[in-house]
Coordinates of C-alpha atoms in Angstrom, one line a residue:
M1 CA 0.0 0.5 -0.3
Y2 CA 1.3 3.6 -0.9
N3 CA 2.2 5.3 2.0
V4 CA 2.2 8.9 1.5
N5 CA 4.0 9.8 4.8
N6 CA 6.9 7.7 4.1
E7 CA 7.4 8.9 0.7
F8 CA 7.2 12.6 2.4
E9 CA 10.0 11.4 4.9
K10 CA 11.7 10.0 1.8
L11 CA 11.7 13.2 0.0
I12 CA 12.6 16.0 3.0
K13 CA 15.7 13.0 3.5
K14 CA 16.8 13.6 -0.3
L15 CA 15.8 17.2 0.3
Q16 CA 17.6 17.6 3.5
P17 CA 21.4 18.9 2.2
K18 CA 19.9 21.2 -0.2
V19 CA 17.3 22.9 2.4
D20 CA 20.1 22.6 4.7
R21 CA 22.3 24.7 2.4
A22 CA 19.5 27.6 1.5
M23 CA 19.3 27.2 5.3
K24 CA 22.7 28.4 6.3
K25 CA 23.1 30.9 3.3
T26 CA 19.9 32.8 4.2
L27 CA 21.2 33.0 7.6
K28 CA 24.5 34.1 6.6
T29 CA 22.8 36.8 4.3
F30 CA 20.6 37.5 6.9
L31 CA 23.3 37.6 9.7
L32 CA 25.5 39.4 6.9
T33 CA 22.7 42.3 6.7
L34 CA 22.5 42.7 10.1
I35 CA 25.4 43.4 10.7
I36 CA 26.0 46.2 7.5
I37 CA 22.7 47.8 9.3
V38 CA 24.6 48.2 12.6
L39 CA 27.6 49.3 11.1
L40 CA 25.9 51.9 9.2
I41 CA 23.9 53.0 12.3
V42 CA 27.4 53.0 14.5
G43 CA 29.0 54.9 11.4
S44 CA 26.2 57.5 11.3
V45 CA 27.3 59.5 14.7
A46 CA 29.5 61.3 13.2
L47 CA 27.2 61.9 10.5
A48 CA 25.0 63.0 13.0
F49 CA 26.7 65.8 13.5
N50 CA 27.4 66.6 9.8
K51 CA 25.1 69.2 8.2
Q52 CA 25.5 68.3 4.3
G53 CA 22.0 68.1 2.7
Y54 CA 20.0 69.0 5.9
T55 CA 18.6 72.5 7.0
L56 CA 17.6 73.2 10.8
N57 CA 14.5 74.4 11.3
N58 CA 13.3 71.7 14.6
P59 CA 13.1 75.0 17.3
S60 CA 12.5 72.8 20.1
A61 CA 16.0 71.2 19.2
E62 CA 17.7 74.3 18.9
S63 CA 16.8 75.4 22.4
I64 CA 18.0 72.1 23.5
I65 CA 21.7 73.3 22.0
N66 CA 21.4 76.6 23.6
K67 CA 21.0 75.1 26.6
I68 CA 24.0 72.9 26.1
T69 CA 26.1 75.5 25.2
T70 CA 25.4 77.7 27.9
A71 CA 26.7 74.5 30.3
E72 CA 29.6 75.5 28.0
K73 CA 30.4 78.6 30.2
N74 CA 30.3 77.6 33.7
E75 CA 31.3 73.7 33.2
N76 CA 27.4 72.9 34.5
I77 CA 25.3 69.8 34.7
I78 CA 22.7 69.1 32.4
S79 CA 19.5 67.0 32.2
L80 CA 18.5 65.5 29.2
T81 CA 14.8 63.2 29.3
K82 CA 14.6 60.6 26.6
D83 CA 12.1 63.2 24.2
E84 CA 15.2 65.9 24.5
I85 CA 17.6 63.5 23.0
N86 CA 14.4 62.2 20.7
S87 CA 14.6 65.9 19.4
L88 CA 18.6 66.4 18.8
L89 CA 18.0 62.6 16.6
S90 CA 15.2 63.6 14.5
M91 CA 17.6 67.4 13.8
A92 CA 20.5 64.7 12.9
Y93 CA 18.4 62.4 11.0
K94 CA 15.5 64.8 9.5
N95 CA 16.2 63.0 6.1
P96 CA 16.7 58.9 6.0
K97 CA 20.5 57.7 5.5
Q98 CA 20.6 55.4 2.8
K99 CA 23.8 53.1 1.4
G100 CA 22.0 50.6 -1.3
S101 CA 19.2 48.8 -0.4
I102 CA 19.6 50.0 3.5
V103 CA 17.8 52.6 4.4
I104 CA 18.3 54.1 8.3
K105 CA 15.1 56.1 10.1
T106 CA 15.4 58.0 12.9
P107 CA 16.5 56.6 15.5
Q108 CA 14.8 56.8 19.0
V109 CA 15.9 56.0 22.3
E110 CA 14.3 54.7 25.7
L111 CA 15.8 55.3 29.1
E112 CA 15.4 52.7 31.7
G113 CA 17.0 53.3 34.9
D114 CA 20.4 53.0 34.4
K115 CA 20.1 52.0 30.7
V116 CA 19.6 53.2 27.2
I117 CA 17.6 51.2 24.8
A118 CA 17.7 52.4 21.0
K119 CA 15.4 51.4 18.0
V120 CA 16.4 52.2 14.3
P121 CA 13.9 51.3 12.0
V122 CA 15.1 50.4 8.8
T123 CA 14.1 49.4 5.5
Y124 CA 16.5 46.4 3.4
K125 CA 14.3 46.4 0.2
S126 CA 10.8 45.9 0.8
M127 CA 11.3 44.6 4.1
E128 CA 11.0 47.2 7.2
V129 CA 12.4 45.9 10.5
V130 CA 13.4 47.8 14.1
L131 CA 16.7 47.0 15.2
W132 CA 16.9 46.8 18.8
T133 CA 19.7 47.3 21.0
N134 CA 19.5 47.5 24.8
G135 CA 23.6 49.2 27.5
S136 CA 24.7 51.3 28.9
I137 CA 26.7 54.5 28.7
S138 CA 30.5 55.8 30.0
Q139 CA 32.8 58.0 28.9
D140 CA 37.1 58.0 29.5
E141 CA 39.0 61.0 28.7
Q142 CA 38.8 60.6 24.9
H143 CA 35.5 58.3 24.2
I144 CA 32.0 58.0 25.1
I145 CA 31.9 54.0 25.5
Y146 CA 28.5 52.3 25.2
S147 CA 28.6 48.6 26.1
P148 CA 25.5 46.8 24.8
D149 CA 24.0 44.1 26.7
S150 CA 21.9 42.4 24.0
F151 CA 21.4 42.8 19.6
K152 CA 17.9 42.1 18.2
I153 CA 15.8 42.3 15.1
G154 CA 12.1 43.2 16.0
K155 CA 11.8 40.0 18.1
L156 CA 14.7 37.9 16.6
P157 CA 18.1 38.1 19.3
V158 CA 20.9 37.9 17.6
P159 CA 24.2 36.6 19.9
K160 CA 25.9 39.6 20.9
S161 CA 29.7 38.0 21.0
I162 CA 28.8 37.4 16.7
V163 CA 27.7 41.4 16.2
I164 CA 30.4 42.6 17.8
S165 CA 33.0 40.1 16.2
K166 CA 31.7 41.3 12.9
L167 CA 32.3 44.7 14.1
K168 CA 35.8 44.5 14.9
S169 CA 37.0 42.7 11.2
K170 CA 34.5 45.7 9.7
L171 CA 34.2 48.4 11.2
K172 CA 37.1 51.1 9.4
D173 CA 36.1 54.5 10.8
E174 CA 39.4 56.0 13.3
N175 CA 36.6 57.8 14.9
I176 CA 34.9 54.3 16.4
T177 CA 36.6 51.3 17.4
I178 CA 35.8 47.9 19.5
S179 CA 37.4 47.6 22.7
D180 CA 36.4 44.0 24.1
S181 CA 32.5 44.4 24.0
N182 CA 32.3 47.7 23.6
I183 CA 31.8 50.4 21.3
L184 CA 34.2 53.5 21.4
I185 CA 32.8 57.1 19.9
N186 CA 36.0 59.4 19.5
K187 CA 34.2 62.3 21.5
R188 CA 36.3 64.8 18.9
V189 CA 33.1 63.5 16.4
I190 CA 30.5 65.6 19.0
P191 CA 30.4 69.2 19.0
F192 CA 30.8 69.8 22.5
S193 CA 33.1 68.8 25.4
I194 CA 31.2 66.0 27.4
K195 CA 33.8 65.8 31.1
D196 CA 31.2 63.0 32.6
I197 CA 28.2 61.3 31.5
N198 CA 25.7 58.6 33.1
I199 CA 22.2 57.3 32.8
K200 CA 20.1 57.5 36.7
D201 CA 16.6 57.5 36.8
G202 CA 15.5 57.8 33.3
I203 CA 17.4 61.0 33.0
M204 CA 20.9 61.4 31.1
N205 CA 23.1 63.8 33.2
M206 CA 25.8 65.1 31.1
K207 CA 28.8 67.6 32.9
I208 CA 30.1 69.8 30.4
S209 CA 33.4 71.0 29.5
K210 CA 34.0 75.0 28.8
I211 CA 34.5 75.2 25.2
S212 CA 38.5 74.2 24.1
P213 CA 39.1 75.0 20.6
G214 CA 40.3 71.8 18.5
L215 CA 43.1 71.5 16.1
L216 CA 40.9 72.9 13.2
L217 CA 40.8 76.2 13.8
D218 CA 44.1 76.5 16.1
G219 CA 46.9 77.7 13.5
G220 CA 49.6 75.9 14.2
K221 CA 48.6 75.1 17.9
G222 CA 48.9 71.5 17.4
V223 CA 52.4 71.5 15.8
K224 CA 54.0 73.7 18.9
I225 CA 52.6 71.5 21.3
E226 CA 54.0 68.6 19.6
L227 CA 57.5 70.4 19.6
D228 CA 57.1 70.9 23.3
K229 CA 56.7 67.5 24.6
L230 CA 59.9 66.7 22.3
K231 CA 61.5 69.3 24.2
D232 CA 60.4 67.8 27.1
E233 CA 62.0 64.7 25.6
L234 CA 65.6 66.3 24.7
N235 CA 65.6 67.5 28.4
A236 CA 65.4 64.2 29.3
L237 CA 67.7 62.9 27.7
K238 CA 69.8 65.1 29.1
E239 CA 70.1 63.3 32.7
K240 CA 70.9 59.9 30.5
G241 CA 74.9 60.4 31.2
L242 CA 76.0 61.8 28.2
T243 CA 79.3 63.5 27.8
S244 CA 78.8 67.3 28.4
E245 CA 79.6 68.0 25.0
E246 CA 76.6 65.7 23.9
N247 CA 74.5 67.8 26.1
H248 CA 75.4 71.0 24.5
K249 CA 74.6 69.7 21.5
I250 CA 71.0 69.1 22.8
Q251 CA 70.9 72.2 24.0
E252 CA 71.7 73.5 20.8
I253 CA 68.4 71.3 19.1
I254 CA 65.9 73.4 22.2
N255 CA 67.2 76.7 21.3
K256 CA 66.4 75.5 17.8
I257 CA 63.3 74.8 18.3
D258 CA 62.6 78.0 20.6
K259 CA 63.7 80.2 17.8
N260 CA 61.6 78.4 15.4
L261 CA 58.3 77.7 16.5
N262 CA 56.9 80.1 13.9
S263 CA 58.6 78.3 11.0
N264 CA 57.8 75.8 9.0
S265 CA 57.3 72.7 11.2
Q266 CA 58.2 70.5 8.5
E267 CA 61.9 71.8 8.0
I268 CA 62.4 72.0 11.9
L269 CA 61.8 68.1 12.2
Q270 CA 64.1 67.5 9.4
N271 CA 66.8 69.4 11.0
I272 CA 66.3 67.7 14.6
V273 CA 66.1 64.1 13.1
K274 CA 69.9 65.1 11.4
D275 CA 70.8 66.8 14.4
I276 CA 70.1 64.0 16.3
D277 CA 71.7 61.2 14.3
N278 CA 75.0 63.5 14.2
I279 CA 74.9 63.3 18.1
S280 CA 74.1 59.5 17.9
K281 CA 76.8 58.7 15.9
N282 CA 79.7 59.7 18.0
I283 CA 78.5 57.9 21.1
Q284 CA 80.0 54.7 21.9
D285 CA 77.9 53.4 24.9
K286 CA 75.4 51.0 23.3
N287 CA 72.9 51.9 26.3
K288 CA 72.7 55.5 25.7
K289 CA 73.1 55.1 21.8
Q290 CA 69.7 53.2 22.1
E291 CA 68.4 56.4 24.5
V292 CA 69.4 58.8 21.9
E293 CA 68.2 56.7 19.1
K294 CA 64.5 56.5 20.8
V295 CA 64.5 60.4 20.8
K296 CA 65.1 60.2 17.0
E297 CA 62.3 57.7 16.4
E298 CA 60.1 59.9 18.1
V299 CA 60.8 62.6 15.9
N300 CA 60.3 60.4 13.1
K301 CA 56.7 59.5 14.2
K302 CA 55.9 63.3 15.1
Q303 CA 56.4 64.3 11.5
E304 CA 54.3 61.7 10.2
E305 CA 51.4 62.6 13.0
I306 CA 51.9 66.5 11.7
K307 CA 51.6 66.0 8.0
K308 CA 48.4 63.4 8.4
N309 CA 46.8 66.1 10.9
Q310 CA 47.6 69.0 8.9
S311 CA 46.4 67.5 6.0
Q312 CA 43.2 66.0 7.6
A313 CA 42.3 69.8 8.7
K314 CA 42.6 71.8 5.6
A315 CA 40.1 69.0 4.0
S316 CA 37.6 70.1 7.0
L317 CA 38.8 74.1 6.7
S318 CA 37.7 73.4 2.5
R319 CA 34.3 71.9 3.4
L320 CA 33.7 74.7 6.5
G321 CA 34.6 77.3 4.1
G322 CA 31.6 75.9 1.5
Q323 CA 29.4 75.2 4.5
L324 CA 29.8 78.9 6.4
S325 CA 29.1 80.2 2.2
A326 CA 25.9 78.7 2.6
A327 CA 24.9 80.2 6.1
Q328 CA 26.3 83.4 4.6
G329 CA 23.0 82.9 1.9
A330 CA 20.7 82.9 4.0
V331 CA 21.7 85.7 5.9
S332 CA 19.5 88.7 4.9
S333 CA 21.4 91.7 6.4
S334 CA 24.2 92.9 4.7
V335 CA 26.2 93.5 7.9
G336 CA 25.4 89.9 8.6
R337 CA 26.4 88.3 5.4
Q338 CA 29.9 90.4 5.8
A339 CA 30.9 89.0 9.1
I340 CA 30.1 85.4 7.7
G341 CA 32.1 86.4 4.3
I342 CA 35.2 87.2 6.2
L343 CA 35.0 83.6 8.0
V344 CA 34.9 82.4 4.7
S345 CA 37.8 83.8 4.0
T346 CA 39.2 82.9 7.0
A347 CA 39.2 79.2 6.5
S348 CA 40.3 79.8 3.0
K349 CA 43.5 81.2 4.5
M350 CA 44.2 78.9 7.1
A351 CA 43.5 76.0 4.6
S352 CA 46.7 77.3 2.9
N353 CA 48.2 78.2 5.8
P354 CA 47.4 76.2 8.8
S355 CA 49.9 78.8 11.0
Y356 CA 47.8 81.8 9.7
N357 CA 47.2 84.3 13.2
Y358 CA 43.2 84.7 12.2
G359 CA 42.9 86.8 15.7
G360 CA 42.4 90.0 13.3
D361 CA 40.4 88.3 11.1
A362 CA 37.5 86.9 13.9
A363 CA 37.7 90.7 15.9
A364 CA 36.2 92.3 12.7
A365 CA 34.1 89.7 12.5
R366 CA 32.7 89.9 15.9
S367 CA 32.7 93.6 15.5
L368 CA 30.1 93.5 12.8
Y369 CA 28.5 90.8 14.5
N370 CA 27.8 92.7 17.7
K371 CA 26.3 95.2 15.4
L372 CA 23.5 93.5 14.8
S373 CA 19.8 94.0 16.3
P374 CA 18.7 90.7 18.9
Q375 CA 16.5 89.6 15.6
E376 CA 19.6 90.0 13.2
K377 CA 21.8 87.7 15.4
A378 CA 19.4 85.3 15.8
Q379 CA 19.1 84.6 12.0
V380 CA 23.2 85.2 11.7
K381 CA 23.0 82.1 14.6
N382 CA 20.1 80.5 13.0
A383 CA 22.0 79.7 9.9
I384 CA 25.2 78.8 10.9
F385 CA 23.5 76.0 12.7
S386 CA 21.6 75.2 9.6
N387 CA 24.8 74.7 7.6
V388 CA 27.7 74.3 9.6
D389 CA 28.8 70.4 10.9
M390 CA 28.3 70.7 14.8
S391 CA 31.5 70.1 15.6
N392 CA 33.0 73.1 14.4
V393 CA 29.9 75.3 15.4
S394 CA 31.7 76.1 19.2
Q395 CA 34.4 77.2 17.7
I396 CA 32.1 79.5 15.3
R397 CA 30.3 80.6 18.3
Q398 CA 33.6 81.4 20.2
L399 CA 35.3 83.3 17.2
L400 CA 31.6 85.8 17.1
G401 CA 31.3 85.7 20.8
M402 CA 27.8 84.2 20.5

């Protein structure tokens, strides 16, 4: 007698390898899609403060920004509710962010106890899902630290270990790194300086530091800091038991640094490498020679670091000039446009010469800004908030004194 159940079981066994392969392929594709989504969300932290293609028109978000900037003046602690944070997220993600067939819509957060729950609506092809992650937030000197407890798509849990492992291998953003199971976000992508952050009783508390100008508008200050560090290393080298003649030559290098702080930094460092190399050649003691070589190696590293920083600053200043030009076009008063125009010119000059002294430009722009009526000042302020990357807004505010 023909047994349907037996024949079905035989068919299942015959097809099982193909079913397994198909299932594995589906799960692999699904997991890869999840990782891509997570990468885009994590990578979008920097984009959250990038104003390209976005215009601010959210008054409630602007009031929260004002709340933060007011706190900067006295290093105050501010408290943000989930609604205020979501208002900021709505401002940053006004337009969906698309990568291929994946579209990320506005993230939202819930604050429960000392935890943050983030939910991100995502459309993948024609499928709409919500990615959830639950965890805690802390900070160290350089990073905001997100420590995830879990990930899931809809109601489907996804092992944290797999997500973190894939993030480690796929994430290529120098501002966002993975350490152990933590996601570290470099503080320099945040438009204000966070000294401390915690969540307690469903409220996010942040201590905001006073504005500290970054390298972007510091001219040659970053280079001077590195040269000052080098002077400390050279002074320490003089305590390594070298001869009086060798110490004299080291002091000559220190004097050379003091006299040429405002000159071409690359040329100074190249000359220092030659001078240290000449000292090293005449040292017979192996240990002392090694100490001198260590300093020479540090100088070489500083050369590369300064070169990299200046290249990044040039690109940032070029982008800033374009954003300020857009802000200028959004201002109706001639004096307001003139004030912003000076900053456009300043950004261009600094892109050509990182050591350009912009003090006179800042004073001229600030003088014009102070002549504006309260309504005109508000328009300039809104234009800058609307068009300039948030990471630069603090410095522009400082230049204009607003």
